[in-house]
Coordinates of C-alpha atoms in Angstrom, one line a residue:
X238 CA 17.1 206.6 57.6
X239 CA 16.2 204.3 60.5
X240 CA 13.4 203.0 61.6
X241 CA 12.0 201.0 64.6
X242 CA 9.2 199.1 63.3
X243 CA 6.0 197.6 65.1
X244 CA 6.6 194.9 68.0
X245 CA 5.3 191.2 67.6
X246 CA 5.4 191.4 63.6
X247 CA 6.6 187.9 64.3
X248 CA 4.9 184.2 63.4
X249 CA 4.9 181.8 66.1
X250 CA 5.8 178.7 64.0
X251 CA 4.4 176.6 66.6
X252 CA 0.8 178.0 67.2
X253 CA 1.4 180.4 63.9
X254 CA 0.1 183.5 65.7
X255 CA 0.8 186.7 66.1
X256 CA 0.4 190.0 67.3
X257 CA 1.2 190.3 71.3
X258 CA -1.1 190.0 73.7
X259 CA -1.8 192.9 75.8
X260 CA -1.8 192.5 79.4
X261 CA -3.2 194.2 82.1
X262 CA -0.5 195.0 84.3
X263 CA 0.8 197.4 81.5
X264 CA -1.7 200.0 82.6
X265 CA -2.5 199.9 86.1
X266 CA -3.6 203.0 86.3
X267 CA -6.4 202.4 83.7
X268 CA -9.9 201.7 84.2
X269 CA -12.0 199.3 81.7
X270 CA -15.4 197.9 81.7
X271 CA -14.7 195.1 80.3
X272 CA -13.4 191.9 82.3
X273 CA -9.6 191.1 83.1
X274 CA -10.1 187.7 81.4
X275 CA -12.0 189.6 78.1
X276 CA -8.3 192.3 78.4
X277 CA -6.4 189.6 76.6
X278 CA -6.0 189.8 73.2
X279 CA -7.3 187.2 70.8
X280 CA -4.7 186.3 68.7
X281 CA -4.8 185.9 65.1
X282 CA -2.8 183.7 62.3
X283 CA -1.3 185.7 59.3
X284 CA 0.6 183.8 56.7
X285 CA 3.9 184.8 55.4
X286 CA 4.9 184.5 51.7
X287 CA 8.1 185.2 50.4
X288 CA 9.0 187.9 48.0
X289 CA 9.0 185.6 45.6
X290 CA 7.1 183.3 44.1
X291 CA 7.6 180.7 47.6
X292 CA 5.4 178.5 49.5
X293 CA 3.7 180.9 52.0
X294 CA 3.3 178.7 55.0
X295 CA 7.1 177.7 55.9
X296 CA 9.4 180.0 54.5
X297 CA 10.3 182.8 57.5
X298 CA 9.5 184.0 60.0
X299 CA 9.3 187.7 59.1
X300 CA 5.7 189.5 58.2
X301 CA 4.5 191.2 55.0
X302 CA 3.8 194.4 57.3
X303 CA 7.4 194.3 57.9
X304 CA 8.8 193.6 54.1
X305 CA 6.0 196.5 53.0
X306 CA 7.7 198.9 56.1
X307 CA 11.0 198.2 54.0
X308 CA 9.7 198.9 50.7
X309 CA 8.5 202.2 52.0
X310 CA 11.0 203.1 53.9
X311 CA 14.2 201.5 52.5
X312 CA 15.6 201.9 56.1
X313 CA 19.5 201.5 57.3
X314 CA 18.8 199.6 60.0
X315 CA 15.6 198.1 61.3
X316 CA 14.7 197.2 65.1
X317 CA 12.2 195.0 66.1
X318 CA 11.1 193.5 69.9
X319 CA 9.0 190.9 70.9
X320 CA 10.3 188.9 68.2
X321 CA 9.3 185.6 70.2
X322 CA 11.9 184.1 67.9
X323 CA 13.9 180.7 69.1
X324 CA 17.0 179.7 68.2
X325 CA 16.2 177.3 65.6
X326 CA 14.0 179.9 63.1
X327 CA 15.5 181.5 60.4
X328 CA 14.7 185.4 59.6
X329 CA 15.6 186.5 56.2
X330 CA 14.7 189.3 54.4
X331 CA 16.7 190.4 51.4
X332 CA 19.8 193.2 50.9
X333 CA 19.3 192.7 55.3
X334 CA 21.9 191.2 57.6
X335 CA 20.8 189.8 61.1
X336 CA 21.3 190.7 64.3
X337 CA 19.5 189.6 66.7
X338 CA 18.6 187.7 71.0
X339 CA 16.1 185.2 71.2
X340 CA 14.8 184.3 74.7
X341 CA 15.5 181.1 76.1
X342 CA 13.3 178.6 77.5
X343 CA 10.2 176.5 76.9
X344 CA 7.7 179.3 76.2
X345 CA 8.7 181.8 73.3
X346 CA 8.6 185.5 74.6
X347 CA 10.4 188.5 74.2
X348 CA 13.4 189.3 72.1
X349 CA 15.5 191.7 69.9
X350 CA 16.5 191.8 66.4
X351 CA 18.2 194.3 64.4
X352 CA 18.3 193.8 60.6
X353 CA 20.9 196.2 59.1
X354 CA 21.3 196.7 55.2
X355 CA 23.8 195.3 52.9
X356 CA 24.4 198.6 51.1
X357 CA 25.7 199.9 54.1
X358 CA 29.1 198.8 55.8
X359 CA 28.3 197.7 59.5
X360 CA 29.4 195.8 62.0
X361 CA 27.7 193.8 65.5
X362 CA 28.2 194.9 68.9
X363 CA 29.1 192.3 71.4
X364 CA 27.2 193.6 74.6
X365 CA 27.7 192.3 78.1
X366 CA 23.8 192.4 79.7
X367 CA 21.1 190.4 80.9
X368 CA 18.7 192.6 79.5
X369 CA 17.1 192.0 76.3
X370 CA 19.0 194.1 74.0
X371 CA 21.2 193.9 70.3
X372 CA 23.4 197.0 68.8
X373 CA 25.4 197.6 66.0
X374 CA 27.7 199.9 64.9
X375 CA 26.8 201.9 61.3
X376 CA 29.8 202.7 59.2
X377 CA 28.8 205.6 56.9
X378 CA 30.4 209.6 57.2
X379 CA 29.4 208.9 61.1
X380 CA 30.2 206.0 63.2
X381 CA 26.6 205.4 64.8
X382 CA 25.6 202.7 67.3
X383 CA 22.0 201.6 67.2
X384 CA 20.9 199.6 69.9
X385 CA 17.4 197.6 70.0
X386 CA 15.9 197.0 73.8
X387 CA 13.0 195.5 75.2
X388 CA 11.5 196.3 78.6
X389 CA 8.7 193.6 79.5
X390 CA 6.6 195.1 81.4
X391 CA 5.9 192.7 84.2
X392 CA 9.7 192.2 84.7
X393 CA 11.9 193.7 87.5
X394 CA 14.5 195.7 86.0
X395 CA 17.5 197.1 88.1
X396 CA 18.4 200.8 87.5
X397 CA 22.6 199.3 87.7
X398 CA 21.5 196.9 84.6
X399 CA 20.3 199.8 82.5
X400 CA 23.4 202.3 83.3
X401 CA 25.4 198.9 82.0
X402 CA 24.2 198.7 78.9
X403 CA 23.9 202.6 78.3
X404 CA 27.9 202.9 79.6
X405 CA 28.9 200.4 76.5
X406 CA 27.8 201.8 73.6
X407 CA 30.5 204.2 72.4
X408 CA 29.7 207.9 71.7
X409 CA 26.7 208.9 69.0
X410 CA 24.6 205.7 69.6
X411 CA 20.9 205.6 69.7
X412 CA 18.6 203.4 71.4
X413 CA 15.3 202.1 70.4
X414 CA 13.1 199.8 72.1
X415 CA 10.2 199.3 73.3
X416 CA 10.6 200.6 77.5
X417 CA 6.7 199.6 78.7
X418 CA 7.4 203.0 80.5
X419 CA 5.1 206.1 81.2
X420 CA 5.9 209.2 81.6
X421 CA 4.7 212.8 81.8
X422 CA 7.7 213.9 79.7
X423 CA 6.9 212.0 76.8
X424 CA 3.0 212.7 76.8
X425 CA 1.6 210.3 79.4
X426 CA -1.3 211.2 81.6
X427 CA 1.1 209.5 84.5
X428 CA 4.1 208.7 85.8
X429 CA 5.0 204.9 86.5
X430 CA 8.3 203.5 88.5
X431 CA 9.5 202.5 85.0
X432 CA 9.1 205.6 83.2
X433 CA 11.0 207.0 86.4
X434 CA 13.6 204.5 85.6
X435 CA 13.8 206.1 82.2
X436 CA 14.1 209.9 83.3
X437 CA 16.9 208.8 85.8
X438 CA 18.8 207.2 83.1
X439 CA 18.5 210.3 80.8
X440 CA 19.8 212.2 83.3
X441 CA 22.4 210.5 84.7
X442 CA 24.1 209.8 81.1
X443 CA 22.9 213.4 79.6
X444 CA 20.9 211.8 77.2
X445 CA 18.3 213.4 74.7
X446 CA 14.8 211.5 74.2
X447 CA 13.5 212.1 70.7
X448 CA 10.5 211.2 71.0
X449 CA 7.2 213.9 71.4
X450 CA 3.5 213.4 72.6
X451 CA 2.3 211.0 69.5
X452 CA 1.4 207.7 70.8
X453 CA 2.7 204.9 69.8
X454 CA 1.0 202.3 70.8
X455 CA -2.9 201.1 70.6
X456 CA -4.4 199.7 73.9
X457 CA -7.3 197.7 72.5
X458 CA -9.3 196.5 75.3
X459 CA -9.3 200.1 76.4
X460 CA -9.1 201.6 72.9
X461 CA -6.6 203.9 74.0
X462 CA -3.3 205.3 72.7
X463 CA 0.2 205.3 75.0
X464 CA 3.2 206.4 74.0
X465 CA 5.9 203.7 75.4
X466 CA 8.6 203.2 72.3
X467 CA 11.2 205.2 72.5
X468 CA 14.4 206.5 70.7
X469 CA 17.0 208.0 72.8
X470 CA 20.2 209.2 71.2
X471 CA 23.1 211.4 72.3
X472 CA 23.3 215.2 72.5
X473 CA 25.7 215.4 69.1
X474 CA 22.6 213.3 67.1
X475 CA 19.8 215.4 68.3
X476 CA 20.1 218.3 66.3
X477 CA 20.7 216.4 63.1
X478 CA 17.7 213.4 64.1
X479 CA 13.8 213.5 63.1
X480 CA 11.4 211.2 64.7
X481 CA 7.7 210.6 63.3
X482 CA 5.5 208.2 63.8
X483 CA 3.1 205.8 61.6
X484 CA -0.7 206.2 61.8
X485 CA -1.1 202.6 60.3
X486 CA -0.8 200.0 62.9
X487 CA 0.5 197.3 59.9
X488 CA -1.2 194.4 61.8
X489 CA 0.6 194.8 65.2
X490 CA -0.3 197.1 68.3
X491 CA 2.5 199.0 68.1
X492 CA 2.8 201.6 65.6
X493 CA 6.2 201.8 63.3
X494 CA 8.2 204.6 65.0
X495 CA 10.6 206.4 62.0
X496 CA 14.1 207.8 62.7
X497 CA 15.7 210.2 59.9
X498 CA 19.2 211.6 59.8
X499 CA 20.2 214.6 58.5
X500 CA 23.4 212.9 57.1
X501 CA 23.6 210.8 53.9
X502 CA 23.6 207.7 55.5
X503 CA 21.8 205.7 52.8
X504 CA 25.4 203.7 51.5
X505 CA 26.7 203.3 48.5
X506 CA 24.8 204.7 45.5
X507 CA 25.1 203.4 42.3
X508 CA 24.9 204.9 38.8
X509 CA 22.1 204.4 36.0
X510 CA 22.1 202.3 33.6
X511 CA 20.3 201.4 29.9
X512 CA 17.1 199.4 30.0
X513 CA 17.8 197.6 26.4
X514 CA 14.0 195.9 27.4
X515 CA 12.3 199.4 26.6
X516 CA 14.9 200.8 23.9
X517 CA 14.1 201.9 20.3
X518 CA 16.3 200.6 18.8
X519 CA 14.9 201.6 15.0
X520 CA 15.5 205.1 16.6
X521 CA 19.1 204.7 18.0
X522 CA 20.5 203.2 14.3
X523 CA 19.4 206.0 12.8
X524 CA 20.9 208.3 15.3
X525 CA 24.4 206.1 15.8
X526 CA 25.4 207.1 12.6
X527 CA 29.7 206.7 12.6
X528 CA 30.7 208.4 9.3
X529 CA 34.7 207.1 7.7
X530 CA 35.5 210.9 8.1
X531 CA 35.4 210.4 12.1
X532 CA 37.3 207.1 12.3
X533 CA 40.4 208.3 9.5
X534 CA 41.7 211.4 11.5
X535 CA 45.2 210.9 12.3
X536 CA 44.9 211.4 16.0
X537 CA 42.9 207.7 17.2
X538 CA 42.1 209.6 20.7
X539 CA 40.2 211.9 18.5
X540 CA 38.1 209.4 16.7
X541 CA 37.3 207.3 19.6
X542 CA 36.5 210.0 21.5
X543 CA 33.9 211.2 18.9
X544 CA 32.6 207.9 18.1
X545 CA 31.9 207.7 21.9
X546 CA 29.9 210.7 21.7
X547 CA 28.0 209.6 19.1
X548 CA 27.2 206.6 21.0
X549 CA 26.3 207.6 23.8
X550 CA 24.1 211.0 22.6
X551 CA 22.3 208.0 20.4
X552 CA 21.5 206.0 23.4
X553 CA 20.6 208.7 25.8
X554 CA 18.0 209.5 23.7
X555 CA 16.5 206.0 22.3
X556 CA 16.8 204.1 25.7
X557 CA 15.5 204.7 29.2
X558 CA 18.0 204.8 32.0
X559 CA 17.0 202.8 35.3
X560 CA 18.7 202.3 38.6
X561 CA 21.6 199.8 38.0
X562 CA 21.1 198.0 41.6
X563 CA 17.1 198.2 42.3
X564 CA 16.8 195.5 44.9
X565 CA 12.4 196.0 44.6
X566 CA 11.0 193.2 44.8
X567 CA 7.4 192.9 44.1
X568 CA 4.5 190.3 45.2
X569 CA 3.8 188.3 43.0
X570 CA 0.5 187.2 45.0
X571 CA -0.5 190.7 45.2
X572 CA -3.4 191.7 42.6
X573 CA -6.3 194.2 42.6
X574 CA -8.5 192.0 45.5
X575 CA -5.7 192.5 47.7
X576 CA -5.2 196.1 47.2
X577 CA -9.2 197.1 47.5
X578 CA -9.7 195.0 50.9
X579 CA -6.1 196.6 52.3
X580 CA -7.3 200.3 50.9
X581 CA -10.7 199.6 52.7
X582 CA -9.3 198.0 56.1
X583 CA -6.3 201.7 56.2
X584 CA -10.0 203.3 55.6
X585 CA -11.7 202.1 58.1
X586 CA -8.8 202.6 60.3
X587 CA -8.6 206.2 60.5
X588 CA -12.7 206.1 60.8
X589 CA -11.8 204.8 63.9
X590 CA -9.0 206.8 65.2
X591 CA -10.9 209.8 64.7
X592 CA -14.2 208.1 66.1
X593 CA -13.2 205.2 68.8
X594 CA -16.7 203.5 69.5
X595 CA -17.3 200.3 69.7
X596 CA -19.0 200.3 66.1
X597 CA -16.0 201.6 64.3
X598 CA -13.6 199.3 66.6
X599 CA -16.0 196.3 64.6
X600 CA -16.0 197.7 61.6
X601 CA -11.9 197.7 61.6
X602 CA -11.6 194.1 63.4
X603 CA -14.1 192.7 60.5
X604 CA -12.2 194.7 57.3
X605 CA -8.7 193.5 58.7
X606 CA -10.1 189.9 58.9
X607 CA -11.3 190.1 55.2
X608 CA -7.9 191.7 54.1
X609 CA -5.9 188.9 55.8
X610 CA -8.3 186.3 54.1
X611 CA -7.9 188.1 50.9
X612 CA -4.5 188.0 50.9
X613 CA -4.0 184.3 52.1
X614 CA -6.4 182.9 48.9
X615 CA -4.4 184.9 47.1
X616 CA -1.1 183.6 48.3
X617 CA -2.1 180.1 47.7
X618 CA -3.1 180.3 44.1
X619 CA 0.1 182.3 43.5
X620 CA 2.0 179.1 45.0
X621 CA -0.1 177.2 43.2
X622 CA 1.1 178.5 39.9
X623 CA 4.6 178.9 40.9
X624 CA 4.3 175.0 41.2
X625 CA 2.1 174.1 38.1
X626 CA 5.3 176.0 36.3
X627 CA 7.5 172.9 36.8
X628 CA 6.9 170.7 34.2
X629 CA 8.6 167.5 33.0
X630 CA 10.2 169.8 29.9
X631 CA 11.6 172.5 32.6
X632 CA 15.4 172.5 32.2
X633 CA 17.5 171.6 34.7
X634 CA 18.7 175.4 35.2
X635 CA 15.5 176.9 35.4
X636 CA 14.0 173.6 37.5
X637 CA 17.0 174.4 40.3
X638 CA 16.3 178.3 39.8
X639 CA 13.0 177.6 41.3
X640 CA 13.4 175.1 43.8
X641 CA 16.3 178.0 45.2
X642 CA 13.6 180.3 44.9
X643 CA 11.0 178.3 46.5
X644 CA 13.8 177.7 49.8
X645 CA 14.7 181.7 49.7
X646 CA 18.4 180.3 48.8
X647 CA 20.4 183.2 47.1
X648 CA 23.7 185.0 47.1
X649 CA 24.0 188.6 49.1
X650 CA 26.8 191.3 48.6
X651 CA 27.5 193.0 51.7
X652 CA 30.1 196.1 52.0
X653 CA 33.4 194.6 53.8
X654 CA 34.9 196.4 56.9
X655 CA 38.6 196.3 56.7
X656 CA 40.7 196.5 60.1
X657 CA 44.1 196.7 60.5
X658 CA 45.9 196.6 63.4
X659 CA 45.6 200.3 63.7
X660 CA 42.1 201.5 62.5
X661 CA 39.2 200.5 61.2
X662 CA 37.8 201.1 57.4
X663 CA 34.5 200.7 56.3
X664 CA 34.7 202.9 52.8
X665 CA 35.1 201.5 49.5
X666 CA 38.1 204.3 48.7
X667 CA 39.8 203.6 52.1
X668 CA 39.3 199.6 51.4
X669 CA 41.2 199.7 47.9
X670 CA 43.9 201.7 49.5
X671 CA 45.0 199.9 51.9
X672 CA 44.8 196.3 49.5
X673 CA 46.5 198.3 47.2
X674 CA 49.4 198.9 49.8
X675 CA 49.5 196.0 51.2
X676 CA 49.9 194.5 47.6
X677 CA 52.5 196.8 46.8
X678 CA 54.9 196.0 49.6
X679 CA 54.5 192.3 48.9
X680 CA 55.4 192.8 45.5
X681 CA 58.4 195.4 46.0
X682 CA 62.2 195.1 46.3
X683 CA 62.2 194.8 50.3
X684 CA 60.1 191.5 49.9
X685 CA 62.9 189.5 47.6
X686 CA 66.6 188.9 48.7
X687 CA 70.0 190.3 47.0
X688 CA 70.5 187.3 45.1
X689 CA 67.2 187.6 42.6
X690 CA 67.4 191.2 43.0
X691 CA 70.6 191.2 41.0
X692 CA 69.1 188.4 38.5
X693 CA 66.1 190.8 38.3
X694 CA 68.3 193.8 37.2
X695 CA 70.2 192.3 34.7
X696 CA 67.0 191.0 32.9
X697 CA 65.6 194.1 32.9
X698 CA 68.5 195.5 31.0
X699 CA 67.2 193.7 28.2
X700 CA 65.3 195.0 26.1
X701 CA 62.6 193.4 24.5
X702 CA 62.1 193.0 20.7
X703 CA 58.5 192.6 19.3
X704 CA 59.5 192.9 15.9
X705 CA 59.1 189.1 13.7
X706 CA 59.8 188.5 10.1
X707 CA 57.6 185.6 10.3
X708 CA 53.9 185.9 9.5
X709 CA 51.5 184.5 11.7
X710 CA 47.4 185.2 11.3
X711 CA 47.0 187.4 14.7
X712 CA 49.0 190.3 13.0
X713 CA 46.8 190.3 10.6
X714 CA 43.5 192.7 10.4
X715 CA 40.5 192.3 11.7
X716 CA 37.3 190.9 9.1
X717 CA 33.6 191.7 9.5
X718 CA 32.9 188.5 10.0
X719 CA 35.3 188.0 13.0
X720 CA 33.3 191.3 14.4
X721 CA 29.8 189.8 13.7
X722 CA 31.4 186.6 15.5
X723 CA 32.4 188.0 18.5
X724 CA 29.6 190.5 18.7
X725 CA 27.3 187.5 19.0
X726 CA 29.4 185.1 21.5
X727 CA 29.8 188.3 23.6
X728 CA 27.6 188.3 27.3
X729 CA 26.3 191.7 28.4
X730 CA 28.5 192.1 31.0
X731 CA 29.0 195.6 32.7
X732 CA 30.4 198.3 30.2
X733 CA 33.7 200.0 30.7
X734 CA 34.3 204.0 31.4
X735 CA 33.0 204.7 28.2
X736 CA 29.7 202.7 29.0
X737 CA 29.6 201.7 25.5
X738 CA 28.0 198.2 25.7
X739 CA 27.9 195.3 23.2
X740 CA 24.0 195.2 22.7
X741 CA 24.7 198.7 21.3
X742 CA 27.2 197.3 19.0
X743 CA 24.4 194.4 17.5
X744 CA 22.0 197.6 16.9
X745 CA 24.4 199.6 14.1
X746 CA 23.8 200.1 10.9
X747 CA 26.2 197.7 8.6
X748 CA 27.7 200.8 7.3
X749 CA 28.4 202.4 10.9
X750 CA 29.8 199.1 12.1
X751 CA 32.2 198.6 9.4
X752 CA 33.7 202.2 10.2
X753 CA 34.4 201.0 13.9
X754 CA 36.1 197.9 12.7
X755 CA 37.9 200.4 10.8
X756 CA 38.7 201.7 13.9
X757 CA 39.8 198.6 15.5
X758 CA 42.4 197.8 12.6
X759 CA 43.7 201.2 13.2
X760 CA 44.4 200.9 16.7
X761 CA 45.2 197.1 16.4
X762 CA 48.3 198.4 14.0
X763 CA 49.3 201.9 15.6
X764 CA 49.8 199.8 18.9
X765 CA 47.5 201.7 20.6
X766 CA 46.2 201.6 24.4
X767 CA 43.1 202.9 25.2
X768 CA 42.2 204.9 27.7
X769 CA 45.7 206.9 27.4
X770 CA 47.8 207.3 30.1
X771 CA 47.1 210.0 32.3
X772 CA 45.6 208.2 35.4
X773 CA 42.8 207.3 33.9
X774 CA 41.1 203.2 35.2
X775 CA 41.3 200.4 32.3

């Protein structure tokens, strides 16, 4: 999934604004009885808190509207315009890398960004333009170039520029970007030179337009509805692309344009796991019952593999599964106040799409003013707590766990792309084998010269003798209380194949768990390796 969210969803740190301001050179074929100086719209402050518990008045430079589209959404790639970002901000948002062109100059307008997410291997596109535009390239069953564009509307652009940018982006790209066109092709009343720009660069390059008749943007002073984003992809991605369109305006004048593949192109997916916070764990010892008769067979594949049975049967039905990589991360500000004066301002929203007076328009304009000021009170007391929490007897760990928190400091995990001299490889399957190839040939005869080659073979012709008449204490059996021991040092890491974990271990009954030590001694003296050979991953 892709989507192209609102324009200006952006803080200006310097006035802390946002929202753009309409102008009235966008539609100069409108008519409005109100004044050019009244055309401009009044800007408006919105603070930004993080997702967690963080000071919500210096931390990014990326909206709530936009974090909430994610949430919703969990979009591959997201592309905004009008950014009005400079150089020095910072844009973060989490499981999202960064992409993005900032205008230069003394006054902040304009820009690009394309945030792209972690779970999915991709890769920047170096583009040679003056226009305002980003792209990157999407690694999944399809290699996909997205590209984000902006148009102002007031500025002259040459039809060579555009045919530029279209002529570098390799085959199956899509644009999206906000053109400040109009056309009767995609549902406007007229035809501008810009939207004429637009049809002669469809047809030059044989590219589809994906967009229908639904507006997707709000002209306030007129309260009227254009349709000037677009998504433009290539012929291949048409009949596998679906394009809809937001009613809710999430704070901007633009609304959030939504681009679906057919393809699986949502990365890597990740198995479930136990929540041990919501277990029963009275009802899993009395189902994890492991009997002597299980662990004394003769065959110790056969008793491990029925103990593992047990196990696991006993913990699929005493503890919830949950995804093992949810990266959700709630508000921590947000509490019923919010969600009433949000419910009442998407209310009054649609009152006034269905209804457009001047009334309704008021109406809308006062509910999103309360919802804003909702939602900043509430922000500050949530800050408030998160600071009252830091108290002189706050450990060290947890004090520099929250100050990291409170800066929006923390590790990501991206998917690596690979590239040899070659290809490029972007899956997790391709990755291994190739490092695991490349590891080989280090490590293999052609790598070492005659000489240790010959001492290598004549060691080898040794063989080696693990047989001792001496007794030393690590040949001897396991105890209980060496179990117990190590059962309790142990950390809950990740489980192995068997997804047997350690916290299921603590929860036997004493008479189960001494049968599985039984089962330890046995394979600690038949020299066993577990799993057996046969392919199977250690």
């Amino acid at each position: 999934m892709r989507i192209k969210p609102p324009s200006s969803l952006k803080k200006n740190p310097e006035k802390n604004t946002s929202v753009k301001i309409a102008r009235e050179q966008d539609f100069p074929n409108e008519t409005s009885p109100v004044s050019k100086k009244s055309r401009r719209r009044k800007t408006f402050k919105i603070s930004d808190a993080m997702e967690t518990d963080a000071n919500p008045s210096d931390m990014d430079y990326v909206t709530d509207d936009v974090k909430d589209i994610i949430r919703q959404y969990h979009p591959v790639c997201v592309a905004l315009q009008e950014t009005f970002l400079k150089s020095c901000h910072t844009t973060k948002i989490r499981r999202y890398g960064c992409v993005r062109k900032d205008t230069e100059g003394p006054s902040v307008s304009g820009g690009v960004c394309i945030f792209t997410s972690l779970d999915v291997p991709s890769s920047a596109l170096p583009l040679h333009t003056l226009l305002q535009a980003v792209a990157v390239r999407i690694h999944s069953t399809s290699l996909i170039t997205v590209c984000c564009l902006y148009l102002p509307p007031n500025t002259v652009i040459h039809q060579h520029d555009l045919n530029n940018l279209v002529d570098q982006l390799p085959a199956l790209f899509i644009i999206l970007g906000d053109f400040n066109g109009h056309s009767t092709l995609w549902g406007s009343a007229k035809t501008n030179p810009r939207g004429k720009q637009i049809e002669q660069v469809l047809s030059d390059h044989c590219l589809c337009l994906l967009n229908h008749e639904e507006p997707t943007y709000f002209h306030e002073p007129t309260r009227s509805f254009h349709t000037i984003d677009l998504a433009i992809c290539s012929p291949t991605l048409l009949p596998h692309s679906n394009l809809s369109v937001e009613k809710d305006l999430y704070n901007s004048d633009h609304f959030p344009v939504i681009l679906s593949h057919d393809s699986d192109l949502g990365g890597k997916t990740f198995p479930l796991t136990y929540s041990y916070r919501r277990a029963d764990w009275a009802l899993f010892t009395q189902l994890a019952v492991i009997t002597h008769a299980m662990v004394k067979t003769e065959s110790v594949n056969t008793a491990v593999q029925e103990v593992t049975n047990v196990l696991i049967a006993a913990a699929d039905l005493s503890i919830p599964k949950v995804s093992s990589h949810s990266f959700e991360r709630y508000k921590p500000w947000w509490n019923a106040d919010c969600q009433t004066a949000y419910k009442n301002q998407r209310r009054l929203w649609r009152i006034f799409r269905r209804y457009p007076t001047t009334e309704n328009l008021l109406a809308f304009k006062k509910a999103k003013a309360n919802a804003r000021r909702v939602r900043r009170r509430s922000q500050r007391k949530s800050w408030i707590r998160y600071v009252s929490s830091l108290t002189p007897s706050t450990s060290s760990k947890q004090l520099w766990k929250k100050v990291k928190a409170a800066n929006g400091i923390y590790r990501e995990f991206s998917f690596p792309i690979l590239q040899t001299s070659n290809s490029v490889f972007s899956s997790p399957e391709e990755i291994a084998n190739i490092l695991g190839e490349t590891f080989q040939s280090v490590s293999s005869a052609a790598s070492y010269n005659s000489r240790f080659l010959e001492i290598k073979r004549r060691a080898e012709r040794i063989p080696i003798n693990f047989s001792t008449r001496s007794f030393f204490p690590y040949n001897c059996n396991f105890t209980m209380t060496e179990l117990k021991k190590a059962l309790i040092q142990a950390h809950n890491t990740s489980p192995g194949p068997d997804g047997i974990t350690n916290t299921m271990l603590r929860h036997l009954h004493p008479n189960s768990l001494a049968n599985i030590l039984f089962l330890f001694n046995k394979v600690w003296k038949e020299h066993c390796a577990f799993p057996p050979a046969g392919g199977k991953p250690f």
